[in-house]
Amino acid sequence: MRILMIGAPGAGKGTQAARLAANFSLTHVSSGDILRGHVREQSAVGRKVDGYLNSGTLVPDEILLDLLRDPLLEAGRAAGYVLDGFPRNLKQARAAHEMAEPLGVDVQAAVYLDVEREELVKRMLARAEREHRSDDRVEVIEQRLALFDEHTRPLIDYYAALKRVVTVDGARDEDDVTRSLVLELEKLTLD
Ligand code: AMP
């Protein structure tokens, strides 16, 4: 199974992606985790992307595509993947398609975790207390939500046109969201 998560920051993408990966034995590929790993290690890529992560702006597409190509194709050839945080805009979605389609490892379903804005802000502020992420600050949160609306939300229509969107109410308890997701994904007939 090859799926991707679409959700505003704070919608629970990371949590649900990890649970779906465990449930369906898939590889969880998180662009944010990969980028934060590079920043922690202070690699060449890490030094390049640090500023973008801190300010909550999007890292240039070319960097993401270079970082994600191998994990995506590798996982696609194995049992499948759950993409979390990538693609983040239409350009990345098209590039991912061009990369994966010829190898038969294109995305089969895009999960949209629908959560209203007030709840998203509440969750990110709570996460700031727990994890001290540099981008969970009020000004940066606003910026990330605006970027989601402008660049990432159009992906819902993009995948809907391909009849590949599964929308789930993400505002409920984590376990309820996981149960709905598993049920919905099991209903799909995937090749
Ligand atoms: P996330 O953990 O998915 O919320 O990502 C944290 C930060 O990493 C984002 O605010 C961006 O700065 C960067 N990032 C993660 N994924 C992408 C992507 N696909 N394209 C551009 N920037 C990204």
PDB file of N, CA, C and O and ligand atoms in Angstrom, residues 7-10 13 30-33 35-36 49-61 64-65 68 84-89 92 127 133 135-136 140 144 147, ligand 1:
ATOM      1  N   GLY A   7      -2.418  17.209   5.692  1.00  0.00           N
ATOM      2  CA  GLY A   7      -3.048  17.792   6.883  1.00  0.00           C
ATOM      3  C   GLY A   7      -2.282  19.039   7.252  1.00  0.00           C
ATOM      4  O   GLY A   7      -1.073  19.126   7.035  1.00  0.00           O
ATOM      5  N   ALA A   8      -2.983  20.002   7.815  1.00  0.00           N
ATOM      6  CA  ALA A   8      -2.324  21.224   8.273  1.00  0.00           C
ATOM      7  C   ALA A   8      -1.365  20.852   9.405  1.00  0.00           C
ATOM      8  O   ALA A   8      -1.509  19.789  10.019  1.00  0.00           O
ATOM      9  N   PRO A   9      -0.396  21.714   9.702  1.00  0.00           N
ATOM     10  CA  PRO A   9       0.448  21.438  10.856  1.00  0.00           C
ATOM     11  C   PRO A   9      -0.426  21.306  12.104  1.00  0.00           C
ATOM     12  O   PRO A   9      -1.346  22.093  12.303  1.00  0.00           O
ATOM     13  N   GLY A  10      -0.160  20.272  12.873  1.00  0.00           N
ATOM     14  CA  GLY A  10      -0.970  20.041  14.073  1.00  0.00           C
ATOM     15  C   GLY A  10      -2.147  19.101  13.846  1.00  0.00           C
ATOM     16  O   GLY A  10      -2.850  18.719  14.779  1.00  0.00           O
ATOM     17  N   LYS A  13      -0.672  14.359  11.452  1.00  0.00           N
ATOM     18  CA  LYS A  13      -0.088  13.573  10.346  1.00  0.00           C
ATOM     19  C   LYS A  13       0.959  12.587  10.839  1.00  0.00           C
ATOM     20  O   LYS A  13       0.937  11.422  10.488  1.00  0.00           O
ATOM     21  N   SER A  30       8.929  10.546   6.724  1.00  0.00           N
ATOM     22  CA  SER A  30       8.547  11.886   7.174  1.00  0.00           C
ATOM     23  C   SER A  30       9.581  12.908   6.718  1.00  0.00           C
ATOM     24  O   SER A  30      10.741  12.871   7.146  1.00  0.00           O
ATOM     25  N   SER A  31       9.156  13.819   5.839  1.00  0.00           N
ATOM     26  CA  SER A  31      10.106  14.820   5.333  1.00  0.00           C
ATOM     27  C   SER A  31      10.598  15.713   6.475  1.00  0.00           C
ATOM     28  O   SER A  31      11.779  16.052   6.539  1.00  0.00           O
ATOM     29  N   GLY A  32       9.705  16.062   7.400  1.00  0.00           N
ATOM     30  CA  GLY A  32      10.099  16.919   8.529  1.00  0.00           C
ATOM     31  C   GLY A  32      11.147  16.225   9.400  1.00  0.00           C
ATOM     32  O   GLY A  32      12.151  16.837   9.792  1.00  0.00           O
ATOM     33  N   ASP A  33      10.947  14.928   9.678  1.00  0.00           N
ATOM     34  CA  ASP A  33      11.922  14.189  10.505  1.00  0.00           C
ATOM     35  C   ASP A  33      13.272  14.102   9.796  1.00  0.00           C
ATOM     36  O   ASP A  33      14.323  14.241  10.419  1.00  0.00           O
ATOM     37  N   LEU A  35      14.480  16.176   7.583  1.00  0.00           N
ATOM     38  CA  LEU A  35      15.112  17.509   7.612  1.00  0.00           C
ATOM     39  C   LEU A  35      15.641  17.827   9.009  1.00  0.00           C
ATOM     40  O   LEU A  35      16.770  18.300   9.161  1.00  0.00           O
ATOM     41  N   ARG A  36      14.845  17.539  10.053  1.00  0.00           N
ATOM     42  CA  ARG A  36      15.301  17.829  11.426  1.00  0.00           C
ATOM     43  C   ARG A  36      16.531  16.983  11.770  1.00  0.00           C
ATOM     44  O   ARG A  36      17.424  17.438  12.479  1.00  0.00           O
ATOM     45  N   VAL A  49      19.086  24.089   5.422  1.00  0.00           N
ATOM     46  CA  VAL A  49      17.637  24.131   5.674  1.00  0.00           C
ATOM     47  C   VAL A  49      17.247  24.695   7.044  1.00  0.00           C
ATOM     48  O   VAL A  49      16.075  24.983   7.278  1.00  0.00           O
ATOM     49  N   ASP A  50      18.211  24.850   7.918  1.00  0.00           N
ATOM     50  CA  ASP A  50      17.944  25.284   9.285  1.00  0.00           C
ATOM     51  C   ASP A  50      17.043  26.530   9.353  1.00  0.00           C
ATOM     52  O   ASP A  50      16.038  26.554  10.068  1.00  0.00           O
ATOM     53  N   GLY A  51      17.399  27.530   8.577  1.00  0.00           N
ATOM     54  CA  GLY A  51      16.664  28.797   8.607  1.00  0.00           C
ATOM     55  C   GLY A  51      15.213  28.629   8.172  1.00  0.00           C
ATOM     56  O   GLY A  51      14.305  29.240   8.738  1.00  0.00           O
ATOM     57  N   TYR A  52      14.990  27.791   7.173  1.00  0.00           N
ATOM     58  CA  TYR A  52      13.617  27.568   6.697  1.00  0.00           C
ATOM     59  C   TYR A  52      12.780  26.917   7.805  1.00  0.00           C
ATOM     60  O   TYR A  52      11.643  27.288   8.045  1.00  0.00           O
ATOM     61  N   LEU A  53      13.351  25.918   8.454  1.00  0.00           N
ATOM     62  CA  LEU A  53      12.607  25.215   9.501  1.00  0.00           C
ATOM     63  C   LEU A  53      12.272  26.158  10.653  1.00  0.00           C
ATOM     64  O   LEU A  53      11.145  26.169  11.140  1.00  0.00           O
ATOM     65  N   ASN A  54      13.241  26.952  11.066  1.00  0.00           N
ATOM     66  CA  ASN A  54      13.014  27.881  12.181  1.00  0.00           C
ATOM     67  C   ASN A  54      11.932  28.889  11.885  1.00  0.00           C
ATOM     68  O   ASN A  54      11.184  29.279  12.764  1.00  0.00           O
ATOM     69  N   SER A  55      11.879  29.336  10.614  1.00  0.00           N
ATOM     70  CA  SER A  55      10.910  30.382  10.295  1.00  0.00           C
ATOM     71  C   SER A  55       9.591  29.792   9.790  1.00  0.00           C
ATOM     72  O   SER A  55       8.661  30.524   9.480  1.00  0.00           O
ATOM     73  N   GLY A  56       9.522  28.462   9.690  1.00  0.00           N
ATOM     74  CA  GLY A  56       8.280  27.827   9.255  1.00  0.00           C
ATOM     75  C   GLY A  56       7.991  28.017   7.784  1.00  0.00           C
ATOM     76  O   GLY A  56       6.853  27.895   7.343  1.00  0.00           O
ATOM     77  N   THR A  57       9.023  28.331   6.994  1.00  0.00           N
ATOM     78  CA  THR A  57       8.807  28.474   5.550  1.00  0.00           C
ATOM     79  C   THR A  57       9.210  27.182   4.843  1.00  0.00           C
ATOM     80  O   THR A  57       9.906  26.343   5.419  1.00  0.00           O
ATOM     81  N   LEU A  58       8.778  27.044   3.599  1.00  0.00           N
ATOM     82  CA  LEU A  58       9.043  25.790   2.897  1.00  0.00           C
ATOM     83  C   LEU A  58      10.475  25.738   2.375  1.00  0.00           C
ATOM     84  O   LEU A  58      10.985  26.709   1.814  1.00  0.00           O
ATOM     85  N   VAL A  59      11.095  24.603   2.555  1.00  0.00           N
ATOM     86  CA  VAL A  59      12.439  24.338   2.044  1.00  0.00           C
ATOM     87  C   VAL A  59      12.320  24.210   0.511  1.00  0.00           C
ATOM     88  O   VAL A  59      11.312  23.679   0.016  1.00  0.00           O
ATOM     89  N   PRO A  60      13.307  24.691  -0.270  1.00  0.00           N
ATOM     90  CA  PRO A  60      13.192  24.615  -1.734  1.00  0.00           C
ATOM     91  C   PRO A  60      12.912  23.186  -2.244  1.00  0.00           C
ATOM     92  O   PRO A  60      13.450  22.213  -1.711  1.00  0.00           O
ATOM     93  N   ASP A  61      12.076  23.116  -3.248  1.00  0.00           N
ATOM     94  CA  ASP A  61      11.622  21.820  -3.776  1.00  0.00           C
ATOM     95  C   ASP A  61      12.778  20.892  -4.141  1.00  0.00           C
ATOM     96  O   ASP A  61      12.713  19.686  -3.883  1.00  0.00           O
ATOM     97  N   LEU A  64      14.165  18.905  -1.263  1.00  0.00           N
ATOM     98  CA  LEU A  64      13.253  17.843  -0.839  1.00  0.00           C
ATOM     99  C   LEU A  64      13.266  16.669  -1.801  1.00  0.00           C
ATOM    100  O   LEU A  64      13.318  15.508  -1.390  1.00  0.00           O
ATOM    101  N   LEU A  65      13.264  16.996  -3.095  1.00  0.00           N
ATOM    102  CA  LEU A  65      13.208  15.921  -4.084  1.00  0.00           C
ATOM    103  C   LEU A  65      14.477  15.072  -4.013  1.00  0.00           C
ATOM    104  O   LEU A  65      14.406  13.845  -4.076  1.00  0.00           O
ATOM    105  N   LEU A  68      14.182  12.894  -0.810  1.00  0.00           N
ATOM    106  CA  LEU A  68      13.084  11.935  -0.729  1.00  0.00           C
ATOM    107  C   LEU A  68      13.105  10.848  -1.798  1.00  0.00           C
ATOM    108  O   LEU A  68      12.489   9.807  -1.636  1.00  0.00           O
ATOM    109  N   ASP A  84       4.673  11.430   4.810  1.00  0.00           N
ATOM    110  CA  ASP A  84       4.166  12.372   5.812  1.00  0.00           C
ATOM    111  C   ASP A  84       4.932  13.690   5.662  1.00  0.00           C
ATOM    112  O   ASP A  84       6.113  13.756   5.958  1.00  0.00           O
ATOM    113  N   GLY A  85       4.255  14.692   5.115  1.00  0.00           N
ATOM    114  CA  GLY A  85       4.889  16.011   4.960  1.00  0.00           C
ATOM    115  C   GLY A  85       5.393  16.279   3.552  1.00  0.00           C
ATOM    116  O   GLY A  85       5.822  17.381   3.238  1.00  0.00           O
ATOM    117  N   PHE A  86       5.371  15.293   2.724  1.00  0.00           N
ATOM    118  CA  PHE A  86       5.784  15.423   1.324  1.00  0.00           C
ATOM    119  C   PHE A  86       4.826  14.601   0.472  1.00  0.00           C
ATOM    120  O   PHE A  86       4.541  13.472   0.851  1.00  0.00           O
ATOM    121  N   PRO A  87       4.341  15.101  -0.643  1.00  0.00           N
ATOM    122  CA  PRO A  87       4.537  16.429  -1.210  1.00  0.00           C
ATOM    123  C   PRO A  87       3.787  17.515  -0.437  1.00  0.00           C
ATOM    124  O   PRO A  87       2.761  17.249   0.177  1.00  0.00           O
ATOM    125  N   ARG A  88       4.326  18.724  -0.511  1.00  0.00           N
ATOM    126  CA  ARG A  88       3.764  19.846   0.232  1.00  0.00           C
ATOM    127  C   ARG A  88       3.159  20.878  -0.718  1.00  0.00           C
ATOM    128  O   ARG A  88       2.561  21.834  -0.278  1.00  0.00           O
ATOM    129  N   ASN A  89       3.356  20.706  -1.998  1.00  0.00           N
ATOM    130  CA  ASN A  89       2.766  21.636  -2.985  1.00  0.00           C
ATOM    131  C   ASN A  89       2.604  20.875  -4.307  1.00  0.00           C
ATOM    132  O   ASN A  89       3.048  19.722  -4.444  1.00  0.00           O
ATOM    133  N   GLN A  92       5.806  19.607  -6.115  1.00  0.00           N
ATOM    134  CA  GLN A  92       6.369  18.383  -5.517  1.00  0.00           C
ATOM    135  C   GLN A  92       5.493  17.170  -5.854  1.00  0.00           C
ATOM    136  O   GLN A  92       6.008  16.070  -6.092  1.00  0.00           O
ATOM    137  N   ARG A 127       2.040  21.032  21.890  1.00  0.00           N
ATOM    138  CA  ARG A 127       3.242  20.311  21.463  1.00  0.00           C
ATOM    139  C   ARG A 127       4.494  21.131  21.792  1.00  0.00           C
ATOM    140  O   ARG A 127       5.538  20.568  22.133  1.00  0.00           O
ATOM    141  N   ARG A 133       9.813  22.260  19.862  1.00  0.00           N
ATOM    142  CA  ARG A 133      10.188  22.414  18.447  1.00  0.00           C
ATOM    143  C   ARG A 133      10.345  23.886  18.134  1.00  0.00           C
ATOM    144  O   ARG A 133       9.528  24.699  18.558  1.00  0.00           O
ATOM    145  N   ASP A 135       9.696  25.511  15.626  1.00  0.00           N
ATOM    146  CA  ASP A 135       8.667  26.150  14.803  1.00  0.00           C
ATOM    147  C   ASP A 135       7.289  26.143  15.452  1.00  0.00           C
ATOM    148  O   ASP A 135       6.315  26.567  14.845  1.00  0.00           O
ATOM    149  N   ASP A 136       7.166  25.671  16.680  1.00  0.00           N
ATOM    150  CA  ASP A 136       5.868  25.717  17.369  1.00  0.00           C
ATOM    151  C   ASP A 136       5.767  26.989  18.222  1.00  0.00           C
ATOM    152  O   ASP A 136       5.560  26.936  19.432  1.00  0.00           O
ATOM    153  N   VAL A 140       5.210  31.739  14.203  1.00  0.00           N
ATOM    154  CA  VAL A 140       5.577  30.753  13.186  1.00  0.00           C
ATOM    155  C   VAL A 140       4.379  29.851  12.871  1.00  0.00           C
ATOM    156  O   VAL A 140       4.170  29.441  11.728  1.00  0.00           O
ATOM    157  N   ARG A 144       2.901  28.966   9.215  1.00  0.00           N
ATOM    158  CA  ARG A 144       2.789  27.594   8.700  1.00  0.00           C
ATOM    159  C   ARG A 144       1.354  27.294   8.275  1.00  0.00           C
ATOM    160  O   ARG A 144       1.128  26.596   7.282  1.00  0.00           O
ATOM    161  N   LEU A 147       0.818  28.992   4.948  1.00  0.00           N
ATOM    162  CA  LEU A 147       1.494  28.257   3.871  1.00  0.00           C
ATOM    163  C   LEU A 147       0.710  27.003   3.502  1.00  0.00           C
ATOM    164  O   LEU A 147       0.637  26.621   2.339  1.00  0.00           O
TER     165      LEU A 147
HETATM  166  P1  AMP B   1       6.682  19.035   9.350  1.00  0.00           P
HETATM  167  O1  AMP B   1       7.371  18.242  10.403  1.00  0.00           O
HETATM  168  O2  AMP B   1       6.103  18.214   8.236  1.00  0.00           O
HETATM  169  O3  AMP B   1       5.663  20.014   9.922  1.00  0.00           O
HETATM  170  O4  AMP B   1       7.802  19.953   8.653  1.00  0.00           O
HETATM  171  C1  AMP B   1       8.560  20.895   9.379  1.00  0.00           C
HETATM  172  C2  AMP B   1       9.218  21.901   8.448  1.00  0.00           C
HETATM  173  O5  AMP B   1      10.081  21.203   7.529  1.00  0.00           O
HETATM  174  C3  AMP B   1       8.275  22.699   7.558  1.00  0.00           C
HETATM  175  O6  AMP B   1       7.759  23.850   8.203  1.00  0.00           O
HETATM  176  C4  AMP B   1       9.192  23.070   6.391  1.00  0.00           C
HETATM  177  O7  AMP B   1      10.072  24.125   6.761  1.00  0.00           O
HETATM  178  C5  AMP B   1      10.026  21.809   6.231  1.00  0.00           C
HETATM  179  N1  AMP B   1       9.409  20.827   5.304  1.00  0.00           N
HETATM  180  C6  AMP B   1       8.970  19.572   5.610  1.00  0.00           C
HETATM  181  N2  AMP B   1       8.505  18.957   4.520  1.00  0.00           N
HETATM  182  C7  AMP B   1       8.654  19.832   3.492  1.00  0.00           C
HETATM  183  C8  AMP B   1       8.346  19.771   2.108  1.00  0.00           C
HETATM  184  N3  AMP B   1       7.784  18.686   1.545  1.00  0.00           N
HETATM  185  N4  AMP B   1       8.647  20.864   1.338  1.00  0.00           N
HETATM  186  C9  AMP B   1       9.221  21.952   1.876  1.00  0.00           C
HETATM  187  N5  AMP B   1       9.515  22.081   3.170  1.00  0.00           N
HETATM  188  C10 AMP B   1       9.248  21.029   3.984  1.00  0.00           C
END
